[in-house]
Short mmCIF file of C-alpha atoms and ligand atoms in Angstrom, two decimals:
data_model
loop_
_atom_site.label_atom_id
_atom_site.label_comp_id
_atom_site.label_asym_id
_atom_site.label_seq_id
_atom_site.Cartn_x
_atom_site.Cartn_y
_atom_site.Cartn_z
CA MET A 443 10.44 26.37 44.04
CA ASP A 444 13.19 24.21 42.32
CA PRO A 445 16.45 26.32 42.08
CA THR A 446 17.56 23.81 39.59
CA LEU A 447 15.46 24.94 36.77
CA PRO A 448 17.09 27.89 34.50
CA GLU A 449 15.02 31.55 35.82
CA ASP A 450 12.34 31.62 33.22
CA LEU A 451 11.19 28.44 34.15
CA GLN A 452 11.27 29.09 38.02
CA LEU A 453 9.47 32.52 37.21
CA LEU A 454 7.13 30.54 35.49
CA GLN A 455 5.86 27.89 37.69
CA ARG A 456 5.87 30.41 40.53
CA SER A 457 3.23 31.78 38.58
CA VAL A 458 1.51 29.23 36.60
CA ARG A 459 0.75 28.16 40.82
CA SER A 460 0.01 31.37 42.54
CA PHE A 461 -3.33 31.45 39.38
CA VAL A 462 -3.59 27.91 39.76
CA GLU A 463 -4.53 28.40 43.66
CA GLU A 464 -5.68 31.50 43.42
CA GLN A 465 -8.22 31.39 40.20
CA LEU A 466 -8.38 27.77 39.68
CA VAL A 467 -8.74 25.64 43.18
CA PRO A 468 -11.72 27.83 44.23
CA ARG A 469 -13.84 26.35 41.48
CA ALA A 470 -12.89 22.67 41.76
CA GLU A 471 -16.35 21.59 43.09
CA GLU A 472 -18.16 23.73 41.27
CA ILE A 473 -16.80 22.03 37.85
CA GLU A 474 -17.29 18.30 40.04
CA THR A 475 -20.59 19.13 40.47
CA SER A 476 -21.42 20.72 37.30
CA ASP A 477 -19.68 17.80 35.35
CA ARG A 478 -18.24 21.06 32.93
CA ILE A 479 -15.79 23.79 32.88
CA PRO A 480 -16.90 27.12 32.64
CA ARG A 481 -16.24 29.71 29.57
CA ASP A 482 -14.38 31.96 31.95
CA VAL A 483 -11.61 29.13 33.26
CA ILE A 484 -11.42 27.89 29.92
CA ASP A 485 -10.55 31.76 28.99
CA ALA A 486 -8.23 32.41 31.80
CA MET A 487 -5.95 29.78 31.47
CA ALA A 488 -5.90 30.85 27.95
CA GLY A 489 -5.29 34.52 29.15
CA MET A 490 -2.33 32.52 31.18
CA GLY A 491 -0.56 31.39 27.87
CA LEU A 492 -1.21 27.78 29.31
CA PHE A 493 -2.75 26.32 25.73
CA GLY A 494 0.10 27.19 23.89
CA ILE A 495 3.20 27.70 26.67
CA GLY A 496 5.29 24.59 25.18
CA PHE A 497 5.12 26.31 21.16
CA ARG A 498 7.74 27.82 19.42
CA GLU A 499 6.59 31.65 19.09
CA GLU A 500 6.40 31.33 15.30
CA VAL A 501 3.30 29.48 15.77
CA GLY A 502 1.86 31.92 18.00
CA GLY A 503 3.02 29.61 20.99
CA GLN A 504 4.76 31.09 24.28
CA GLY A 505 8.31 29.78 23.52
CA PHE A 506 8.83 28.08 26.84
CA GLY A 507 9.73 25.10 25.06
CA LYS A 508 8.94 20.97 26.52
CA LEU A 509 10.30 21.64 29.36
CA GLY A 510 8.52 24.92 30.33
CA TYR A 511 5.49 22.76 29.29
CA CYS A 512 5.94 20.71 31.66
CA VAL A 513 7.15 22.69 34.69
CA ALA A 514 3.90 24.54 34.51
CA VAL A 515 1.62 21.28 33.83
CA GLU A 516 2.69 19.73 37.25
CA GLN A 517 1.26 23.10 38.99
CA LEU A 518 -1.66 22.95 36.56
CA ALA A 519 -2.25 19.61 38.57
CA ARG A 520 -2.99 21.25 42.10
CA ALA A 521 -6.59 21.63 40.58
CA ASN A 522 -8.79 19.49 38.87
CA ALA A 523 -7.52 16.87 36.70
CA SER A 524 -9.87 17.52 34.36
CA LEU A 525 -8.40 21.49 33.28
CA TRP A 526 -5.36 19.69 32.21
CA ASN A 527 -7.82 17.55 29.62
CA VAL A 528 -9.32 20.33 27.55
CA ILE A 529 -5.34 21.79 26.63
CA GLY A 530 -3.82 18.34 26.79
CA GLY A 531 -6.21 17.25 24.18
CA SER A 532 -6.57 20.94 22.57
CA THR A 533 -2.73 21.63 22.19
CA GLY A 534 -1.40 18.56 23.74
CA LEU A 535 -2.12 16.36 21.36
CA CYS A 536 -4.20 17.90 18.34
CA GLY A 537 -2.55 21.48 18.41
CA THR A 538 0.69 18.91 18.45
CA ALA A 539 -0.47 16.85 15.48
CA ILE A 540 -0.85 19.38 13.20
CA ASP A 541 2.69 21.40 13.89
CA ILE A 542 4.47 18.17 13.74
CA GLY A 543 2.43 17.34 11.01
CA GLY A 544 2.00 20.72 8.64
CA PRO A 545 1.71 22.12 6.15
CA ASP A 546 2.32 25.54 6.96
CA GLU A 547 -0.72 26.93 5.39
CA LEU A 548 -2.73 24.29 8.19
CA ARG A 549 -0.12 25.02 11.18
CA THR A 550 -0.97 29.31 10.10
CA ARG A 551 -4.56 28.50 9.77
CA TYR A 552 -4.96 26.54 12.91
CA LEU A 553 -2.51 26.96 15.59
CA PRO A 554 -2.99 30.53 16.46
CA ASP A 555 -6.00 29.87 17.39
CA LEU A 556 -5.94 26.99 18.77
CA LEU A 557 -2.90 28.24 21.52
CA THR A 558 -4.70 30.73 22.38
CA ALA A 559 -8.13 28.74 22.55
CA LYS A 560 -10.04 30.64 20.40
CA ARG A 561 -10.85 27.42 19.48
CA ILE A 562 -10.52 24.20 21.07
CA GLY A 563 -9.22 21.09 19.09
CA ALA A 564 -9.76 17.41 20.28
CA TYR A 565 -8.04 13.93 18.64
CA GLY A 566 -9.91 11.83 16.75
CA LEU A 567 -7.35 8.12 17.23
CA SER A 568 -9.19 5.89 19.05
CA GLU A 569 -11.80 3.50 17.57
CA PRO A 570 -14.34 1.26 18.96
CA GLY A 571 -12.10 -1.74 17.69
CA ALA A 572 -8.83 0.16 17.93
CA GLY A 573 -8.24 1.52 21.21
CA SER A 574 -4.58 0.08 22.11
CA ASP A 575 -3.33 -1.25 18.87
CA ALA A 576 -4.11 1.86 16.71
CA GLY A 577 -2.52 1.16 14.16
CA ARG A 578 -5.69 -1.28 12.46
CA LEU A 579 -8.55 1.41 12.82
CA LYS A 580 -10.54 1.17 10.37
CA THR A 581 -11.96 4.47 9.58
CA THR A 582 -11.69 4.60 5.54
CA ALA A 583 -10.74 8.06 3.65
CA ARG A 584 -11.21 8.15 -0.93
CA ARG A 585 -9.64 10.15 -2.74
CA ASP A 586 -12.44 11.92 -4.81
CA GLY A 587 -11.49 14.90 -6.73
CA ASP A 588 -9.81 17.82 -4.73
CA ALA A 589 -11.32 16.26 -1.50
CA TYR A 590 -11.47 12.83 0.48
CA LEU A 591 -14.42 11.14 1.77
CA ILE A 592 -14.28 9.70 5.44
CA ASP A 593 -16.39 7.10 6.48
CA GLY A 594 -16.04 5.48 10.41
CA ALA A 595 -16.31 6.10 14.08
CA LYS A 596 -14.31 7.56 17.04
CA THR A 597 -14.42 6.80 20.69
CA PHE A 598 -13.61 8.07 24.08
CA ILE A 599 -12.63 11.47 22.38
CA THR A 600 -11.55 14.03 24.95
CA ASN A 601 -12.96 17.36 24.32
CA ALA A 602 -15.70 16.13 21.57
CA PRO A 603 -18.91 17.62 22.78
CA ILE A 604 -17.16 21.38 23.35
CA ALA A 605 -14.26 21.20 20.12
CA ASP A 606 -14.13 23.19 17.29
CA VAL A 607 -11.60 21.36 15.82
CA PHE A 608 -10.29 17.68 14.66
CA THR A 609 -7.61 15.80 13.71
CA VAL A 610 -8.53 12.74 12.45
CA PHE A 611 -6.65 9.72 11.50
CA ALA A 612 -8.57 7.49 8.91
CA THR A 613 -6.70 4.60 6.23
CA LEU A 614 -6.67 4.96 2.53
CA ASP A 615 -5.75 0.95 1.98
CA ARG A 616 -6.57 -1.61 5.05
CA GLY A 617 -4.15 -3.85 3.01
CA ALA A 618 -1.29 -1.39 4.04
CA GLY A 619 -1.79 -1.67 7.68
CA SER A 620 -0.42 1.37 9.62
CA LYS A 621 1.47 2.60 6.39
CA GLY A 622 -2.43 3.08 4.92
CA ILE A 623 -3.48 5.45 7.18
CA THR A 624 -3.43 9.80 6.44
CA ALA A 625 -4.46 12.09 8.93
CA PHE A 626 -6.80 15.84 8.42
CA VAL A 627 -7.87 18.79 10.41
CA VAL A 628 -11.67 18.67 9.99
CA GLU A 629 -13.77 21.63 11.38
CA ARG A 630 -17.01 21.45 13.18
CA GLU A 631 -18.97 22.75 10.91
CA THR A 632 -18.52 19.50 7.94
CA PRO A 633 -21.20 17.82 6.61
CA GLY A 634 -21.17 14.31 7.81
CA LEU A 635 -19.92 14.76 11.16
CA GLU A 636 -21.86 14.01 14.00
CA VAL A 637 -20.75 14.19 17.82
CA GLY A 638 -22.46 11.90 20.01
CA PRO A 639 -23.58 13.04 23.56
CA ASN A 640 -21.25 13.59 26.11
CA ASP A 641 -19.56 10.20 28.09
CA GLU A 642 -19.85 9.62 31.74
CA LYS A 643 -17.26 8.83 33.28
CA MET A 644 -15.88 7.67 36.81
CA GLY A 645 -14.07 10.30 37.28
CA LEU A 646 -12.33 14.07 35.03
CA HIS A 647 -15.83 15.40 35.63
CA GLY A 648 -15.77 19.02 33.44
CA SER A 649 -13.53 16.70 30.88
CA THR A 650 -16.19 15.98 28.08
CA THR A 651 -16.18 13.28 25.69
CA ALA A 652 -17.78 11.74 23.42
CA GLN A 653 -17.67 9.41 20.20
CA LEU A 654 -17.61 11.34 16.73
CA TYR A 655 -19.25 9.70 13.24
CA PHE A 656 -18.38 10.44 9.97
CA HIS A 657 -20.97 9.57 6.69
CA GLU A 658 -19.42 10.22 3.55
CA MET A 659 -17.81 13.37 5.28
CA ARG A 660 -16.07 15.67 2.68
CA VAL A 661 -12.49 16.77 4.18
CA PRO A 662 -10.76 19.18 1.53
CA ALA A 663 -7.39 17.87 0.13
CA ALA A 664 -5.54 20.89 1.78
CA GLN A 665 -7.46 19.67 5.45
CA ARG A 666 -4.35 17.07 4.81
CA ILE A 667 -1.86 16.80 7.58
CA GLY A 668 1.70 15.40 6.35
CA ALA A 669 1.27 13.13 3.08
CA ASP A 670 -0.62 10.02 2.64
CA GLY A 671 0.37 7.45 4.36
CA GLU A 672 2.21 9.55 7.24
CA GLY A 673 -0.41 9.64 9.65
CA PHE A 674 0.66 6.74 11.77
CA LYS A 675 3.94 8.29 12.49
CA ILE A 676 2.05 12.14 13.39
CA ALA A 677 -0.29 10.29 15.31
CA LEU A 678 2.48 8.15 17.64
CA ARG A 679 5.29 11.37 17.63
CA THR A 680 2.07 13.15 18.80
CA LEU A 681 1.40 10.70 21.80
CA ASP A 682 5.19 10.82 22.57
CA LEU A 683 5.26 14.39 23.54
CA GLY A 684 1.71 13.79 25.14
CA ARG A 685 2.83 10.99 27.06
CA LEU A 686 5.25 13.05 27.99
CA GLY A 687 2.53 16.36 29.75
CA LEU A 688 0.21 13.43 31.25
CA ALA A 689 3.50 12.06 32.52
CA ALA A 690 4.13 15.76 33.80
CA HIS A 691 0.88 16.33 35.64
CA ALA A 692 0.77 12.68 37.45
CA VAL A 693 3.35 13.84 39.30
CA GLY A 694 1.45 17.30 40.21
CA ALA A 695 -1.32 15.43 40.99
CA ALA A 696 1.33 13.21 43.74
CA GLN A 697 2.39 16.02 44.96
CA ARG A 698 -0.67 17.52 45.56
CA LEU A 699 -2.20 14.11 47.44
CA LEU A 700 1.09 13.98 49.10
CA GLU A 701 1.51 17.28 51.13
CA ALA A 702 -2.42 17.05 52.10
CA SER A 703 -1.12 13.19 53.43
CA ILE A 704 1.28 15.70 55.33
CA GLU A 705 -1.16 17.42 56.73
CA HIS A 706 -3.31 15.24 57.66
CA ALA A 707 -1.11 12.76 59.36
CA LYS A 708 0.72 16.09 61.60
CA ALA A 709 -2.95 16.94 62.51
CA ARG A 710 -4.80 13.40 63.64
CA VAL A 711 -4.44 12.39 66.60
CA GLN A 712 -4.52 8.53 67.19
CA PHE A 713 -3.48 6.69 70.00
CA GLY A 714 -2.34 9.65 71.48
CA LYS A 715 -0.06 11.07 69.33
CA PRO A 716 -0.17 12.45 65.75
CA ILE A 717 -0.79 9.66 63.34
CA GLY A 718 2.59 10.67 61.51
CA ALA A 719 3.60 9.51 64.54
CA HIS A 720 3.45 5.49 63.51
CA GLN A 721 5.67 4.16 60.72
CA ALA A 722 3.50 2.86 58.91
CA ILE A 723 1.91 6.61 58.07
CA GLN A 724 5.43 7.34 57.89
CA TRP A 725 6.93 4.33 55.18
CA MET A 726 3.79 5.05 52.90
CA LEU A 727 4.59 9.62 52.87
CA ALA A 728 8.47 8.37 52.76
CA ASP A 729 7.86 5.82 49.76
CA ALA A 730 5.48 8.82 47.96
CA ALA A 731 8.12 11.20 48.02
CA THR A 732 10.99 9.06 46.72
CA GLY A 733 9.24 8.25 44.15
CA ILE A 734 7.94 11.76 43.30
CA HIS A 735 11.17 13.11 43.69
CA ALA A 736 12.25 10.59 41.14
CA ALA A 737 9.37 11.50 38.43
CA ARG A 738 10.04 14.35 38.58
CA LEU A 739 13.58 13.96 37.36
CA MET A 740 12.34 12.16 34.60
CA VAL A 741 9.92 14.24 33.57
CA HIS A 742 12.53 17.57 33.86
CA ASP A 743 15.32 14.63 31.85
CA THR A 744 13.01 13.71 28.81
CA ALA A 745 11.53 16.94 27.99
CA SER A 746 14.94 18.93 27.90
CA ARG A 747 16.15 15.69 25.32
CA ALA A 748 12.87 17.02 23.61
CA ASP A 749 14.04 20.44 23.53
CA ARG A 750 17.11 19.27 22.78
CA GLY A 751 15.43 17.69 19.63
CA GLU A 752 15.79 14.14 20.57
CA ARG A 753 13.79 11.94 19.53
CA VAL A 754 12.25 10.26 23.00
CA THR A 755 9.45 7.83 22.85
CA ASP A 756 11.04 5.25 25.00
CA ARG A 757 11.59 7.77 27.38
CA ALA A 758 8.39 9.16 27.40
CA ALA A 759 6.82 6.16 27.74
CA MET A 760 9.13 4.89 30.96
CA THR A 761 8.69 8.84 32.24
CA LYS A 762 4.46 7.58 31.46
CA LEU A 763 4.88 4.58 33.12
CA PHE A 764 6.60 5.68 35.82
CA ALA A 765 4.75 8.53 37.36
CA THR A 766 1.35 7.43 36.70
CA GLU A 767 1.89 4.15 38.29
CA LEU A 768 3.55 5.70 40.83
CA LEU A 769 0.31 8.30 41.14
CA GLY A 770 -2.21 5.28 41.46
CA ARG A 771 0.00 4.18 44.84
CA VAL A 772 0.33 7.87 46.13
CA ALA A 773 -3.50 8.19 45.86
CA ASP A 774 -4.36 5.13 47.07
CA SER A 775 -2.24 5.85 50.81
CA ALA A 776 -3.63 9.24 50.68
CA VAL A 777 -6.86 8.30 50.99
CA GLN A 778 -5.53 5.24 53.40
CA ILE A 779 -3.59 7.85 55.39
CA HIS A 780 -6.68 10.14 55.77
CA GLY A 781 -8.98 6.85 56.61
CA GLY A 782 -12.91 7.47 56.64
CA MET A 783 -12.36 10.79 55.21
CA GLY A 784 -10.58 10.51 51.85
CA TYR A 785 -13.24 8.11 51.33
CA MET A 786 -16.06 10.32 51.75
CA ARG A 787 -17.36 13.44 48.83
CA GLU A 788 -16.77 16.28 51.51
CA LEU A 789 -13.06 16.37 50.69
CA TRP A 790 -11.32 16.39 47.40
CA ILE A 791 -8.79 13.66 47.82
CA GLU A 792 -12.31 10.77 47.09
CA ARG A 793 -12.41 13.21 43.68
CA ALA A 794 -8.62 12.93 43.08
CA TYR A 795 -8.49 9.27 43.55
CA ARG A 796 -11.43 8.28 40.77
CA ASP A 797 -9.41 11.10 38.93
CA ALA A 798 -5.76 9.36 38.96
CA ARG A 799 -7.12 5.65 37.39
CA ILE A 800 -7.50 6.74 33.98
CA TYR A 801 -3.67 8.08 33.81
CA ARG A 802 -2.82 4.13 33.48
CA ILE A 803 -5.17 4.25 30.62
CA TYR A 804 -5.39 6.85 28.11
CA GLU A 805 -2.12 8.28 25.66
CA GLY A 806 -1.88 4.27 25.89
CA THR A 807 -1.78 2.20 29.01
CA SER A 808 1.06 0.93 31.33
CA GLU A 809 1.40 -2.63 29.61
CA ILE A 810 0.96 -0.05 25.47
CA GLN A 811 4.16 1.55 27.58
CA ARG A 812 6.27 -1.82 28.57
CA VAL A 813 5.49 -2.82 24.88
CA VAL A 814 7.14 0.29 23.00
CA ILE A 815 10.11 0.50 26.37
CA ALA A 816 11.09 -3.34 25.20
CA ALA A 817 10.92 -2.56 21.51
CA GLY A 818 13.26 -0.02 22.05
CA LEU A 819 15.49 -2.00 24.29
CA LEU A 820 15.43 -5.10 21.20
CA ALA A 821 15.72 -3.22 18.44
CA ASP A 822 18.87 -1.40 20.25
CA ALA A 823 20.55 -5.81 21.64
N1 LIG B 2379 6.91 7.61 16.34
C1 LIG B 2379 7.69 7.82 15.09
N2 LIG B 2379 7.03 6.71 14.43
C2 LIG B 2379 7.01 5.43 15.23
C3 LIG B 2379 6.67 5.35 16.54
C4 LIG B 2379 7.05 7.32 17.16
N3 LIG B 2379 6.75 7.10 18.07
N4 LIG B 2379 6.74 5.10 17.14
C5 LIG B 2379 6.55 3.19 16.08
N5 LIG B 2379 6.44 4.08 15.21
C6 LIG B 2379 6.63 3.67 13.52
C7 LIG B 2379 7.68 2.32 13.40
O1 LIG B 2379 8.76 2.61 12.72
C8 LIG B 2379 7.08 1.78 12.02
O2 LIG B 2379 7.59 2.32 11.36
P1 LIG B 2379 8.41 1.60 9.57
O3 LIG B 2379 7.36 0.66 9.40
O4 LIG B 2379 8.83 2.65 8.66
O5 LIG B 2379 9.14 1.19 10.17
C9 LIG B 2379 5.82 2.09 12.30
O6 LIG B 2379 5.23 3.76 13.38
C10 LIG B 2379 4.89 1.11 13.14
O7 LIG B 2379 5.67 1.06 14.07
P2 LIG B 2379 5.04 -0.47 14.56
O8 LIG B 2379 5.17 -1.71 14.09
O9 LIG B 2379 5.42 -0.79 16.39
O10 LIG B 2379 3.55 -0.19 15.04
P3 LIG B 2379 2.36 -1.17 16.02
O11 LIG B 2379 1.10 -1.08 14.73
O12 LIG B 2379 2.72 -2.64 16.35
O13 LIG B 2379 1.79 -0.60 17.38
C11 LIG B 2379 1.83 0.93 19.21
C12 LIG B 2379 2.96 -0.04 18.60
C13 LIG B 2379 3.41 1.74 19.96
C14 LIG B 2379 1.82 -0.28 20.21
C15 LIG B 2379 1.25 1.78 19.22
O14 LIG B 2379 0.18 1.50 18.37
C16 LIG B 2379 0.74 2.76 19.73
O15 LIG B 2379 1.31 3.77 20.91
N6 LIG B 2379 -0.70 1.92 20.87
C17 LIG B 2379 -1.11 2.80 22.05
C18 LIG B 2379 -2.14 3.62 20.88
C19 LIG B 2379 -2.74 5.22 22.02
O16 LIG B 2379 -1.68 5.42 22.86
N7 LIG B 2379 -3.21 5.41 21.71
C20 LIG B 2379 -4.13 6.85 22.85
C21 LIG B 2379 -5.01 7.03 22.35
S1 LIG B 2379 -5.20 9.37 22.06
C22 LIG B 2379 -5.94 9.41 24.17
O17 LIG B 2379 -5.84 8.34 24.82
C23 LIG B 2379 -6.09 10.95 23.88
C24 LIG B 2379 -6.91 11.30 24.94
O18 LIG B 2379 -7.82 10.49 25.74
C25 LIG B 2379 -6.78 12.59 25.84
#
């Protein structure tokens, strides 16, 4: 446990750790092979408060702030990566966008249910032609009396097959670029909304992903998040916090891989001694531990700044870049240290290696994080 954390967060860290080890880790294989997360697992995570941990109590959250959220998410990473995906997509992104943009009527209508997983949310930003260049999305919204008619499609939408509520970003005026983008909350039963089949992925089995199609989908004006044209800023402010959570998850995933690698390095004997006695293995362990320590400090620092109300765009990008690139290296060395066994489905290391690959892509690729960081540096110059 981390003695530098305030006492309530140390307690949170301990209780989430035991919950994950006792209730989630034993379900890991079932989730991987069935490619679904059983409802009782979602309910158990909701019972632990994991869907609302970083949100204010006024909106139905647990009130632990972003630092508390990151502390919990790091522990959650000890089980399947897909478990956090449900939370990250539902409240980390969908719920956060509603909370950031408002108005209060939408916060009151949706957040209490999202933060307790009574309803699951999804975040509809990416499109077939607008991934990294999210500002050029093509889904359109046009005003029609007291509603908007939305047409278009979204791609790679985490949770879409199981979601009850979607935040959807659409443009009112493509000529206005990102300033034409407006955000909406859309309920699954809305006529004109079609959810595609679950996509098959390299990893993150259990986490569902699908396309969304909108055919003259009528969304009441009261379902608009923020004002017309504010959608892109709401999307990026949401992603600042999403990237921080992802970084915390990467730290937890890397930590667990390091622990398994240390254990294996002590137990596996080759050339008459444990492989951990060979310098080649020691260097891999030392590099992993050093990177994890630095990444964790970055996560805690960025989260604390967010809790103090600072804008963390650049810091969150640095933290996501550093932590997710680190996880890629730690996952690779964990497979290397485990040798042939690391490549076998029999051991969870193989799953963790596949799961680790997406961190450098979703919620903004490593290349986009560098773009964000550099933009901040040059703007200050
Ligand atoms: N917060 C608030 N406002 C912001 C902002 C932020 N973090 N970043 C930029 N803005 C503002 C700018 O100040 C600017 O406003 P003004 O015009 O008023 O000055 C406006 O937004 C446009 O900014 P840019 O000109 O910098 O925008 P851009 O079009 O060049 O794009 C980008 C910037 C950083 C590349 C952005 O498009 C981006 O982050 N792309 C990656 C998208 C992404 O992460 N997608 C992930 C999808 S979600 C996902 O992955 C979920 C999942 O699966 C679970």
